Structures are given as structure tokens and as C-alpha cells.
CSV table of N, CA and C in Angstrom, one decimal:
chain,number,residue,atom,x,y,z
A,1,MET,N,-185.1,135.4,-64.0
A,1,MET,CA,-184.4,135.3,-65.3
A,1,MET,C,-183.2,136.1,-65.2
A,2,ILE,N,-182.1,135.6,-65.7
A,2,ILE,CA,-180.8,136.3,-65.7
A,2,ILE,C,-180.3,136.5,-67.1
A,3,ARG,N,-180.2,137.7,-67.6
A,3,ARG,CA,-179.8,138.0,-69.0
A,3,ARG,C,-178.5,138.7,-69.0
A,4,GLY,N,-177.8,138.5,-70.1
A,4,GLY,CA,-176.5,139.2,-70.3
A,4,GLY,C,-175.4,138.7,-69.4
A,5,MET,N,-175.5,137.6,-68.8
A,5,MET,CA,-174.4,137.1,-68.0
A,5,MET,C,-173.3,136.4,-68.8
A,6,THR,N,-172.1,136.4,-68.4
A,6,THR,CA,-171.0,135.7,-69.1
A,6,THR,C,-170.8,134.4,-68.5
A,7,ALA,N,-170.0,133.6,-69.2
A,7,ALA,CA,-169.6,132.2,-68.8
A,7,ALA,C,-169.2,132.2,-67.3
A,8,PRO,N,-168.2,133.1,-66.9
A,8,PRO,CA,-167.8,133.0,-65.5
A,8,PRO,C,-168.9,133.4,-64.6
A,9,SER,N,-169.9,134.2,-65.0
A,9,SER,CA,-171.0,134.5,-64.1
A,9,SER,C,-171.9,133.3,-63.9
A,10,PHE,N,-172.2,132.6,-65.0
A,10,PHE,CA,-173.0,131.4,-64.9
A,10,PHE,C,-172.2,130.4,-64.0
A,11,MET,N,-170.9,130.3,-64.2
A,11,MET,CA,-170.1,129.4,-63.3
A,11,MET,C,-170.2,129.8,-61.9
A,12,ASP,N,-170.3,131.1,-61.6
A,12,ASP,CA,-170.5,131.5,-60.2
A,12,ASP,C,-171.8,131.0,-59.6
A,13,LEU,N,-172.8,131.0,-60.4
A,13,LEU,CA,-174.1,130.4,-60.0
A,13,LEU,C,-173.9,128.9,-59.7
A,14,ALA,N,-173.2,128.2,-60.6
A,14,ALA,CA,-172.9,126.8,-60.3
A,14,ALA,C,-172.1,126.6,-59.1
A,15,LEU,N,-171.2,127.4,-58.8
A,15,LEU,CA,-170.4,127.3,-57.6
A,15,LEU,C,-171.2,127.6,-56.4
A,16,LYS,N,-172.2,128.5,-56.4
A,16,LYS,CA,-173.1,128.7,-55.3
A,16,LYS,C,-173.9,127.5,-55.0
A,17,THR,N,-174.4,126.9,-56.1
A,17,THR,CA,-175.2,125.7,-56.0
A,17,THR,C,-174.3,124.5,-55.4
A,18,ALA,N,-173.1,124.5,-55.8
A,18,ALA,CA,-172.1,123.5,-55.2
A,18,ALA,C,-172.0,123.7,-53.7
A,19,GLU,N,-171.8,125.0,-53.3
A,19,GLU,CA,-171.7,125.4,-51.9
A,19,GLU,C,-172.9,124.9,-51.1
A,20,ASN,N,-174.1,125.1,-51.7
A,20,ASN,CA,-175.3,124.7,-51.0
A,20,ASN,C,-175.4,123.2,-50.8
A,21,ALA,N,-174.9,122.5,-51.9
A,21,ALA,CA,-174.9,121.0,-51.8
A,21,ALA,C,-173.9,120.6,-50.7
A,22,GLY,N,-172.8,121.2,-50.6
A,22,GLY,CA,-171.8,120.9,-49.6
A,22,GLY,C,-172.4,121.1,-48.2
A,23,LYS,N,-173.1,122.2,-48.0
A,23,LYS,CA,-173.7,122.5,-46.7
A,23,LYS,C,-174.7,121.5,-46.3
A,24,ALA,N,-175.3,120.9,-47.4
A,24,ALA,CA,-176.3,119.8,-47.1
A,24,ALA,C,-175.7,118.5,-46.9
A,25,GLY,N,-174.4,118.4,-46.8
A,25,GLY,CA,-173.7,117.1,-46.6
A,25,GLY,C,-173.3,116.4,-47.8
A,26,GLU,N,-173.5,116.9,-49.0
A,26,GLU,CA,-173.2,116.3,-50.3
A,26,GLU,C,-171.9,116.6,-50.7
A,27,VAL,N,-171.3,115.9,-51.7
A,27,VAL,CA,-170.1,116.3,-52.4
A,27,VAL,C,-170.5,117.6,-53.1
A,28,PRO,N,-169.7,118.6,-52.9
A,28,PRO,CA,-170.0,120.0,-53.4
A,28,PRO,C,-169.8,120.2,-54.9
A,29,ILE,N,-170.7,119.7,-55.7
A,29,ILE,CA,-170.7,119.9,-57.1
A,29,ILE,C,-172.0,120.6,-57.5
A,30,GLY,N,-171.9,121.6,-58.3
A,30,GLY,CA,-173.1,122.3,-58.7
A,30,GLY,C,-173.2,122.5,-60.2
A,31,CYS,N,-174.4,122.6,-60.8
A,31,CYS,CA,-174.6,122.7,-62.2
A,31,CYS,C,-175.7,123.7,-62.5
A,32,VAL,N,-175.6,124.4,-63.6
A,32,VAL,CA,-176.7,125.2,-64.1
A,32,VAL,C,-176.8,125.0,-65.6
A,33,ILE,N,-178.0,125.1,-66.1
A,33,ILE,CA,-178.2,125.0,-67.6
A,33,ILE,C,-178.9,126.3,-68.0
A,34,VAL,N,-178.3,126.8,-69.1
A,34,VAL,CA,-178.7,128.1,-69.6
A,34,VAL,C,-179.2,127.9,-71.1
A,35,ARG,N,-180.3,128.7,-71.3
A,35,ARG,CA,-180.9,128.7,-72.7
A,35,ARG,C,-181.2,130.2,-73.0
A,36,GLY,N,-180.5,130.7,-74.0
A,36,GLY,CA,-180.8,132.1,-74.4
A,36,GLY,C,-180.5,133.0,-73.3
A,37,TYR,N,-179.4,132.8,-72.6
A,37,TYR,CA,-178.9,133.7,-71.5
A,37,TYR,C,-179.9,133.7,-70.3
A,38,GLU,N,-180.7,132.6,-70.2
A,38,GLU,CA,-181.6,132.5,-69.1
A,38,GLU,C,-181.3,131.1,-68.4
A,39,VAL,N,-181.2,131.1,-67.1
A,39,VAL,CA,-181.0,129.9,-66.4
A,39,VAL,C,-182.3,129.2,-66.3
A,40,ILE,N,-182.3,128.0,-66.9
A,40,ILE,CA,-183.6,127.2,-66.9
A,40,ILE,C,-183.5,126.0,-65.9
A,41,ALA,N,-182.4,125.7,-65.4
A,41,ALA,CA,-182.2,124.6,-64.4
A,41,ALA,C,-181.0,124.8,-63.6
A,42,SER,N,-181.0,124.4,-62.3
A,42,SER,CA,-179.8,124.4,-61.5
A,42,SER,C,-180.0,123.3,-60.5
A,43,ALA,N,-178.9,122.6,-60.1
A,43,ALA,CA,-178.9,121.5,-59.2
A,43,ALA,C,-177.6,121.3,-58.6
A,44,GLY,N,-177.5,120.8,-57.4
A,44,GLY,CA,-176.3,120.3,-56.7
A,44,GLY,C,-176.4,118.8,-56.5
A,45,ASN,N,-175.3,118.2,-56.2
A,45,ASN,CA,-175.4,116.7,-56.0
A,45,ASN,C,-176.4,116.4,-54.9
A,46,ARG,N,-177.1,115.3,-55.0
A,46,ARG,CA,-178.1,114.9,-54.0
A,46,ARG,C,-178.0,113.3,-53.9
A,47,THR,N,-176.8,112.7,-54.1
A,47,THR,CA,-176.7,111.3,-54.0
A,47,THR,C,-177.0,110.7,-52.7
A,48,LEU,N,-176.6,111.4,-51.6
A,48,LEU,CA,-176.8,111.0,-50.3
A,48,LEU,C,-178.2,111.3,-49.8
A,49,THR,N,-178.6,112.5,-50.1
A,49,THR,CA,-180.0,112.9,-49.7
A,49,THR,C,-181.1,112.0,-50.3
A,50,ASP,N,-180.9,111.8,-51.6
A,50,ASP,CA,-181.9,111.0,-52.3
A,50,ASP,C,-181.7,109.5,-52.2
A,51,ARG,N,-180.5,109.1,-51.7
A,51,ARG,CA,-180.1,107.7,-51.7
A,51,ARG,C,-180.1,107.2,-53.1
A,52,ASP,N,-179.6,107.9,-54.0
A,52,ASP,CA,-179.6,107.6,-55.4
A,52,ASP,C,-178.2,107.9,-56.0
A,53,PRO,N,-177.5,106.9,-56.4
A,53,PRO,CA,-176.2,107.1,-57.0
A,53,PRO,C,-176.2,107.8,-58.3
A,54,THR,N,-177.3,108.0,-58.9
A,54,THR,CA,-177.4,108.8,-60.2
A,54,THR,C,-177.8,110.2,-60.0
A,55,ALA,N,-177.9,110.7,-58.7
A,55,ALA,CA,-178.4,112.0,-58.5
A,55,ALA,C,-177.2,113.0,-58.5
A,56,HIS,N,-176.5,113.0,-59.5
A,56,HIS,CA,-175.4,113.9,-59.7
A,56,HIS,C,-176.0,115.2,-60.2
A,57,ALA,N,-175.3,116.3,-59.9
A,57,ALA,CA,-175.8,117.7,-60.3
A,57,ALA,C,-176.2,117.8,-61.7
A,58,GLU,N,-175.4,117.2,-62.6
A,58,GLU,CA,-175.6,117.3,-64.1
A,58,GLU,C,-176.9,116.6,-64.4
A,59,ILE,N,-177.1,115.4,-63.9
A,59,ILE,CA,-178.3,114.6,-64.2
A,59,ILE,C,-179.5,115.3,-63.8
A,60,LEU,N,-179.5,115.8,-62.5
A,60,LEU,CA,-180.7,116.5,-62.0
A,60,LEU,C,-181.0,117.8,-62.8
A,61,ALA,N,-180.0,118.5,-63.1
A,61,ALA,CA,-180.2,119.7,-63.9
A,61,ALA,C,-180.7,119.4,-65.3
A,62,ILE,N,-180.2,118.4,-65.9
A,62,ILE,CA,-180.7,118.0,-67.3
A,62,ILE,C,-182.2,117.6,-67.2
A,63,ARG,N,-182.6,116.9,-66.1
A,63,ARG,CA,-184.0,116.5,-65.9
A,63,ARG,C,-184.9,117.8,-65.8
A,64,GLN,N,-184.4,118.7,-65.0
A,64,GLN,CA,-185.2,120.0,-64.8
A,64,GLN,C,-185.3,120.7,-66.1
A,65,ALA,N,-184.2,120.8,-66.8
A,65,ALA,CA,-184.2,121.6,-68.1
A,65,ALA,C,-185.2,121.0,-69.1
A,66,ALA,N,-185.1,119.6,-69.2
A,66,ALA,CA,-186.0,118.9,-70.1
A,66,ALA,C,-187.5,119.2,-69.8
A,67,GLU,N,-187.8,119.2,-68.5
A,67,GLU,CA,-189.1,119.4,-68.0
A,67,GLU,C,-189.5,120.9,-68.3
A,68,ALA,N,-188.6,121.8,-68.1
A,68,ALA,CA,-188.8,123.2,-68.3
A,68,ALA,C,-189.2,123.6,-69.7
A,69,ILE,N,-188.5,122.9,-70.7
A,69,ILE,CA,-188.7,123.3,-72.1
A,69,ILE,C,-189.5,122.3,-72.8
A,70,GLY,N,-189.9,121.2,-72.2
A,70,GLY,CA,-190.8,120.2,-72.7
A,70,GLY,C,-190.2,119.3,-73.8
A,71,THR,N,-188.9,119.1,-73.7
A,71,THR,CA,-188.3,118.1,-74.6
A,71,THR,C,-187.0,117.6,-74.0
A,72,GLU,N,-186.7,116.3,-74.4
A,72,GLU,CA,-185.5,115.7,-73.9
A,72,GLU,C,-184.2,116.2,-74.7
A,73,ARG,N,-184.4,116.9,-75.8
A,73,ARG,CA,-183.3,117.4,-76.6
A,73,ARG,C,-183.0,118.8,-76.2
A,74,LEU,N,-181.9,119.1,-75.6
A,74,LEU,CA,-181.5,120.4,-75.1
A,74,LEU,C,-180.5,121.0,-76.1
A,75,VAL,N,-180.9,121.0,-77.3
A,75,VAL,CA,-179.9,121.4,-78.4
A,75,VAL,C,-179.4,122.8,-78.3
A,76,ASP,N,-180.2,123.7,-77.8
A,76,ASP,CA,-179.7,125.1,-77.7
A,76,ASP,C,-179.4,125.5,-76.3
A,77,CYS,N,-179.0,124.5,-75.5
A,77,CYS,CA,-178.7,124.8,-74.1
A,77,CYS,C,-177.2,124.6,-73.8
A,78,ASP,N,-176.7,125.4,-72.8
A,78,ASP,CA,-175.4,125.3,-72.4
A,78,ASP,C,-175.4,124.8,-70.9
A,79,LEU,N,-174.4,123.9,-70.6
A,79,LEU,CA,-174.4,123.4,-69.2
A,79,LEU,C,-173.1,123.8,-68.6
A,80,TYR,N,-173.2,124.4,-67.4
A,80,TYR,CA,-172.0,124.8,-66.6
A,80,TYR,C,-172.0,124.0,-65.3
A,81,VAL,N,-170.8,123.4,-65.1
A,81,VAL,CA,-170.7,122.5,-63.9
A,81,VAL,C,-169.3,122.8,-63.3
A,82,THR,N,-169.2,122.7,-62.0
A,82,THR,CA,-168.0,123.1,-61.3
A,82,THR,C,-166.9,122.1,-61.4
A,83,LEU,N,-167.2,120.8,-61.7
A,83,LEU,CA,-166.2,119.8,-61.8
A,83,LEU,C,-166.4,119.0,-63.1
A,84,GLU,N,-165.3,118.6,-63.7
A,84,GLU,CA,-165.4,117.8,-65.0
A,84,GLU,C,-166.4,116.6,-64.8
A,85,PRO,N,-167.3,116.4,-65.7
A,85,PRO,CA,-168.3,115.4,-65.6
A,85,PRO,C,-167.7,114.0,-65.6
A,86,CYS,N,-168.4,113.1,-64.9
A,86,CYS,CA,-168.0,111.6,-64.9
A,86,CYS,C,-168.6,111.0,-66.2
A,87,THR,N,-168.3,109.7,-66.4
A,87,THR,CA,-168.8,109.0,-67.6
A,87,THR,C,-170.3,109.0,-67.7
A,88,MET,N,-171.0,108.8,-66.6
A,88,MET,CA,-172.4,108.8,-66.6
A,88,MET,C,-173.0,110.1,-67.0
A,89,CYS,N,-172.4,111.2,-66.5
A,89,CYS,CA,-172.9,112.5,-66.8
A,89,CYS,C,-172.5,112.9,-68.2
A,90,ALA,N,-171.4,112.5,-68.6
A,90,ALA,CA,-171.0,112.8,-70.0
A,90,ALA,C,-171.9,112.1,-71.0
A,91,GLY,N,-172.3,110.9,-70.7
A,91,GLY,CA,-173.3,110.2,-71.5
A,91,GLY,C,-174.6,110.9,-71.6
A,92,ALA,N,-175.1,111.4,-70.4
A,92,ALA,CA,-176.4,112.1,-70.3
A,92,ALA,C,-176.3,113.4,-71.1
A,93,ILE,N,-175.1,114.1,-71.0
A,93,ILE,CA,-174.9,115.4,-71.8
A,93,ILE,C,-175.0,115.1,-73.3
A,94,SER,N,-174.4,114.0,-73.7
A,94,SER,CA,-174.4,113.6,-75.1
A,94,SER,C,-175.9,113.3,-75.6
A,95,PHE,N,-176.5,112.4,-74.8
A,95,PHE,CA,-177.9,112.1,-75.2
A,95,PHE,C,-178.9,113.2,-75.2
A,96,ALA,N,-178.6,114.2,-74.3
A,96,ALA,CA,-179.5,115.4,-74.2
A,96,ALA,C,-179.2,116.4,-75.3
A,97,ARG,N,-178.1,116.1,-76.0
A,97,ARG,CA,-177.7,117.0,-77.1
A,97,ARG,C,-177.3,118.5,-76.6
A,98,ILE,N,-176.7,118.5,-75.4
A,98,ILE,CA,-176.3,119.8,-74.9
A,98,ILE,C,-175.4,120.5,-75.9
A,99,ARG,N,-175.6,121.8,-76.2
A,99,ARG,CA,-174.8,122.5,-77.2
A,99,ARG,C,-173.3,122.7,-76.7
A,100,ARG,N,-173.2,123.3,-75.5
A,100,ARG,CA,-171.9,123.6,-75.0
A,100,ARG,C,-171.8,123.1,-73.5
A,101,LEU,N,-170.6,122.6,-73.2
A,101,LEU,CA,-170.3,122.2,-71.8
A,101,LEU,C,-169.1,123.1,-71.3
A,102,TYR,N,-169.4,123.7,-70.2
A,102,TYR,CA,-168.4,124.5,-69.5
A,102,TYR,C,-168.1,123.8,-68.2
A,103,TYR,N,-166.9,123.5,-67.8
A,103,TYR,CA,-166.6,123.0,-66.5
A,103,TYR,C,-165.4,123.7,-65.9
A,104,GLY,N,-165.5,123.8,-64.6
A,104,GLY,CA,-164.5,124.6,-63.8
A,104,GLY,C,-163.2,123.8,-63.6
A,105,ALA,N,-163.2,122.7,-62.9
A,105,ALA,CA,-162.0,122.0,-62.5
A,105,ALA,C,-161.9,120.7,-63.1
A,106,ALA,N,-160.7,120.3,-63.5
A,106,ALA,CA,-160.5,118.9,-64.0
A,106,ALA,C,-160.6,117.9,-62.9
A,107,ASP,N,-161.0,116.7,-63.2
A,107,ASP,CA,-161.1,115.6,-62.2
A,107,ASP,C,-160.3,114.4,-62.8
A,108,PRO,N,-159.0,114.4,-62.5
A,108,PRO,CA,-158.2,113.3,-63.0
A,108,PRO,C,-158.6,111.9,-62.6
A,109,LYS,N,-159.3,111.8,-61.4
A,109,LYS,CA,-159.7,110.5,-60.9
A,109,LYS,C,-161.1,110.0,-61.5
A,110,GLY,N,-162.0,110.9,-61.6
A,110,GLY,CA,-163.4,110.5,-62.0
A,110,GLY,C,-163.9,111.2,-63.2
A,111,GLY,N,-163.2,112.1,-63.8
A,111,GLY,CA,-163.6,112.9,-64.9
A,111,GLY,C,-163.6,112.0,-66.2
A,112,ALA,N,-164.4,112.3,-67.1
A,112,ALA,CA,-164.5,111.5,-68.4
A,112,ALA,C,-164.6,112.4,-69.6
A,113,VAL,N,-164.2,113.7,-69.5
A,113,VAL,CA,-164.2,114.5,-70.7
A,113,VAL,C,-162.8,114.7,-71.2
A,114,ASP,N,-162.0,115.3,-70.4
A,114,ASP,CA,-160.5,115.5,-70.8
A,114,ASP,C,-159.7,114.5,-70.0
A,115,SER,N,-160.2,113.8,-69.0
A,115,SER,CA,-159.5,112.8,-68.2
A,115,SER,C,-160.1,111.5,-68.5
A,116,GLY,N,-159.5,110.4,-67.9
A,116,GLY,CA,-160.1,109.1,-68.0
A,116,GLY,C,-160.5,108.6,-69.4
A,117,VAL,N,-161.7,108.2,-69.5
A,117,VAL,CA,-162.2,107.6,-70.8
A,117,VAL,C,-162.4,108.6,-72.0
A,118,ARG,N,-162.3,109.8,-71.7
A,118,ARG,CA,-162.5,110.9,-72.7
A,118,ARG,C,-163.7,110.5,-73.6
A,119,PHE,N,-164.9,110.5,-73.0
A,119,PHE,CA,-166.1,110.0,-73.5
A,119,PHE,C,-166.4,110.6,-74.9
A,120,PHE,N,-166.3,111.9,-75.0
A,120,PHE,CA,-166.7,112.6,-76.3
A,120,PHE,C,-165.8,112.3,-77.4
A,121,ALA,N,-164.6,111.7,-77.1
A,121,ALA,CA,-163.7,111.4,-78.2
A,121,ALA,C,-163.9,109.9,-78.7
A,122,GLN,N,-164.8,109.2,-78.1
A,122,GLN,CA,-165.1,107.8,-78.5
A,122,GLN,C,-165.9,107.8,-79.8
A,123,PRO,N,-165.6,106.9,-80.7
A,123,PRO,CA,-166.4,106.8,-81.9
A,123,PRO,C,-167.9,106.4,-81.7
A,124,THR,N,-168.2,105.9,-80.6
A,124,THR,CA,-169.6,105.5,-80.3
A,124,THR,C,-170.4,106.6,-79.6
A,125,CYS,N,-169.8,107.7,-79.4
A,125,CYS,CA,-170.5,108.9,-78.8
A,125,CYS,C,-171.4,109.5,-79.8
A,126,HIS,N,-172.7,109.6,-79.4
A,126,HIS,CA,-173.8,110.1,-80.4
A,126,HIS,C,-173.7,111.6,-80.7
A,127,HIS,N,-173.3,112.4,-79.7
A,127,HIS,CA,-173.3,113.9,-79.9
A,127,HIS,C,-172.1,114.4,-79.1
A,128,VAL,N,-171.4,115.3,-79.7
A,128,VAL,CA,-170.2,115.9,-78.9
A,128,VAL,C,-170.5,117.4,-78.8
A,129,PRO,N,-170.6,117.9,-77.5
A,129,PRO,CA,-170.8,119.3,-77.3
A,129,PRO,C,-169.5,120.0,-77.5
A,130,GLU,N,-169.6,121.3,-77.7
A,130,GLU,CA,-168.4,122.2,-77.6
A,130,GLU,C,-168.0,122.1,-76.1
A,131,VAL,N,-166.7,121.9,-75.8
A,131,VAL,CA,-166.3,121.8,-74.5
A,131,VAL,C,-165.3,122.9,-74.1
A,132,TYR,N,-165.5,123.6,-73.0
A,132,TYR,CA,-164.7,124.6,-72.5
A,132,TYR,C,-164.3,124.3,-71.1
A,133,SER,N,-163.0,124.0,-70.8
A,133,SER,CA,-162.6,123.6,-69.5
A,133,SER,C,-161.9,124.8,-68.8
A,134,SER,N,-161.8,124.7,-67.5
A,134,SER,CA,-161.1,125.7,-66.7
A,134,SER,C,-161.9,127.1,-66.8
A,135,VAL,N,-163.2,127.0,-66.8
A,135,VAL,CA,-164.0,128.2,-66.9
A,135,VAL,C,-164.0,128.9,-65.6
A,136,GLY,N,-163.9,130.2,-65.6
A,136,GLY,CA,-163.8,130.9,-64.3
A,136,GLY,C,-162.5,130.7,-63.7
A,137,GLU,N,-162.3,130.9,-62.5
A,137,GLU,CA,-161.0,130.7,-61.8
A,137,GLU,C,-161.0,129.3,-61.3
A,138,THR,N,-160.5,128.4,-62.1
A,138,THR,CA,-160.5,127.0,-61.8
A,138,THR,C,-160.0,126.7,-60.4
A,139,ALA,N,-158.8,127.3,-60.1
A,139,ALA,CA,-158.3,127.0,-58.7
A,139,ALA,C,-159.2,127.5,-57.6
A,140,ARG,N,-159.8,128.6,-57.8
A,140,ARG,CA,-160.8,129.1,-56.8
A,140,ARG,C,-162.0,128.2,-56.7
A,141,ILE,N,-162.5,127.8,-57.8
A,141,ILE,CA,-163.7,126.9,-57.8
A,141,ILE,C,-163.3,125.6,-57.1
A,142,PHE,N,-162.2,125.0,-57.5
A,142,PHE,CA,-161.9,123.7,-56.9
A,142,PHE,C,-161.5,123.8,-55.5
A,143,CYS,N,-160.7,124.8,-55.1
A,143,CYS,CA,-160.3,124.9,-53.7
A,143,CYS,C,-161.5,125.3,-52.8
A,144,LYS,N,-162.3,126.1,-53.3
A,144,LYS,CA,-163.5,126.5,-52.4
A,144,LYS,C,-164.4,125.3,-52.2
A,145,ALA,N,-164.6,124.5,-53.2
A,145,ALA,CA,-165.4,123.3,-53.1
A,145,ALA,C,-164.8,122.3,-52.1
A,146,LEU,N,-163.5,122.1,-52.2
A,146,LEU,CA,-162.8,121.2,-51.3
A,146,LEU,C,-162.8,121.7,-49.9
A,147,VAL,N,-162.6,123.0,-49.7
A,147,VAL,CA,-162.7,123.6,-48.3
A,147,VAL,C,-164.1,123.3,-47.7
A,148,ILE,N,-165.1,123.5,-48.5
A,148,ILE,CA,-166.5,123.3,-48.0
A,148,ILE,C,-166.6,121.8,-47.6
A,149,PHE,N,-166.2,121.0,-48.5
A,149,PHE,CA,-166.3,119.5,-48.3
A,149,PHE,C,-165.5,119.1,-47.0
A,150,SER,N,-164.3,119.7,-46.9
A,150,SER,CA,-163.4,119.4,-45.7
A,150,SER,C,-164.1,119.8,-44.4
A,151,GLU,N,-164.7,121.0,-44.5
A,151,GLU,CA,-165.4,121.5,-43.3
A,151,GLU,C,-166.5,120.6,-42.9
A,152,ILE,N,-167.3,120.1,-43.9
A,152,ILE,CA,-168.4,119.2,-43.6
A,152,ILE,C,-167.8,117.9,-43.0
A,153,CYS,N,-166.7,117.4,-43.6
A,153,CYS,CA,-166.2,116.1,-43.2
A,153,CYS,C,-165.7,116.2,-41.7
A,154,SER,N,-165.2,117.3,-41.4
A,154,SER,CA,-164.7,117.4,-40.0
A,154,SER,C,-165.8,117.5,-39.0
A,155,SER,N,-167.0,117.9,-39.4
A,155,SER,CA,-168.1,118.0,-38.5
A,155,SER,C,-169.1,116.9,-38.6
A,156,THR,N,-169.0,116.0,-39.6
A,156,THR,CA,-170.0,115.0,-39.7
A,156,THR,C,-169.3,113.7,-40.2
A,157,SER,N,-170.1,112.6,-40.3
A,157,SER,CA,-169.5,111.4,-40.8
A,157,SER,C,-169.7,111.2,-42.3
A,158,VAL,N,-170.0,112.2,-43.0
A,158,VAL,CA,-170.3,112.1,-44.5
A,158,VAL,C,-169.1,111.6,-45.2
A,159,CYS,N,-167.9,111.8,-44.8
A,159,CYS,CA,-166.7,111.4,-45.5
A,159,CYS,C,-166.6,109.9,-45.6
A,160,THR,N,-167.2,109.2,-44.7
A,160,THR,CA,-167.1,107.7,-44.7
A,160,THR,C,-168.0,107.2,-45.8
A,161,SER,N,-169.0,108.0,-46.3
A,161,SER,CA,-169.9,107.5,-47.3
A,161,SER,C,-169.8,108.2,-48.7
A,162,ALA,N,-169.0,109.2,-48.8
A,162,ALA,CA,-168.9,110.0,-50.0
A,162,ALA,C,-167.4,110.4,-50.3
A,163,SER,N,-167.1,110.4,-51.5
A,163,SER,CA,-165.7,110.9,-51.9
A,163,SER,C,-165.9,111.8,-53.1
A,164,PRO,N,-165.1,112.9,-53.2
A,164,PRO,CA,-165.2,113.8,-54.4
A,164,PRO,C,-164.7,113.1,-55.6
């Protein structure tokens, strides 16, 4: 249990999870879910490992959190993720009723919060969390994740099957 941590501290945990995902050959994205200053779930991308295109860090962490608290509604939970969520993950965040979303780096290509479709701004969106972008040192988060991914790409063939 981790108490009294700040948003950047929780983002540091998400970054560590992203680093571990990268070392496992995945796109280095990490996510933690916090309830009452306690981390109740954490996950890194596992799309390649699980051979599951939906195994994004956010989806996996939401599943863990729902299991941990015994409900699919995560109304008093905050989600920290290293990269702006995609459309699928933004939808899951909305359906789970996440209270606050904190993300580190924008994703102009695949993001769906402040980039792309801007999912939470759509009239058909069921629930809109409070959104905080550029949490922590955005450049540090993004650059570190890309460095990890680049190192993996240079030593394996993962880059032919995954893209950030």
C-alpha cells in the first residue's frame, strides 16, 4: 500500500511499469489505478505477449481494479498512464466511470483524449473524467519510453510487429 503519494509519484510508478513492459518486448506503456491514495492495480502493455490487441495497459489495469474492489464502476478511482489513451481505452475509462485521468505524454497519432477523436468531448460519451495531461515531466516520460522501445527494436524483431 502506498499512501500520501502525489500525482507525479504515481506517474513514476506507471513509468516503471512501462519500462518493464518495454523490457518484455512490448510497446512501453504503463498504467496504475489509485483509490484513496492506494495503488489497487498496475499493468503494462501485453498485446504481443497475450496475442491480444485489446491488452493495453489501461484495459488490463481497469480489469484488475474492478476485480480488486468487486465492481465494474471505479467511480472513486484515478488512472495514471504514461501515454494519452487511444479510443478503445478512453471508452473503457468512460464506461468504468474513472474519476480522474492523468496522462504523461500526448499521442498525436493514436491518442483520443486531447488528440484525434477527442472521445470525452463527444455528445455520446457516457462519463467524462477530470483529465490532467502532461503529468510529471512529460518529456522525460516520453523520451525514456522511446529510448527503451528503441533499444528493444535494435536487439529484437519486435518493431516489425508493434508500433508506439
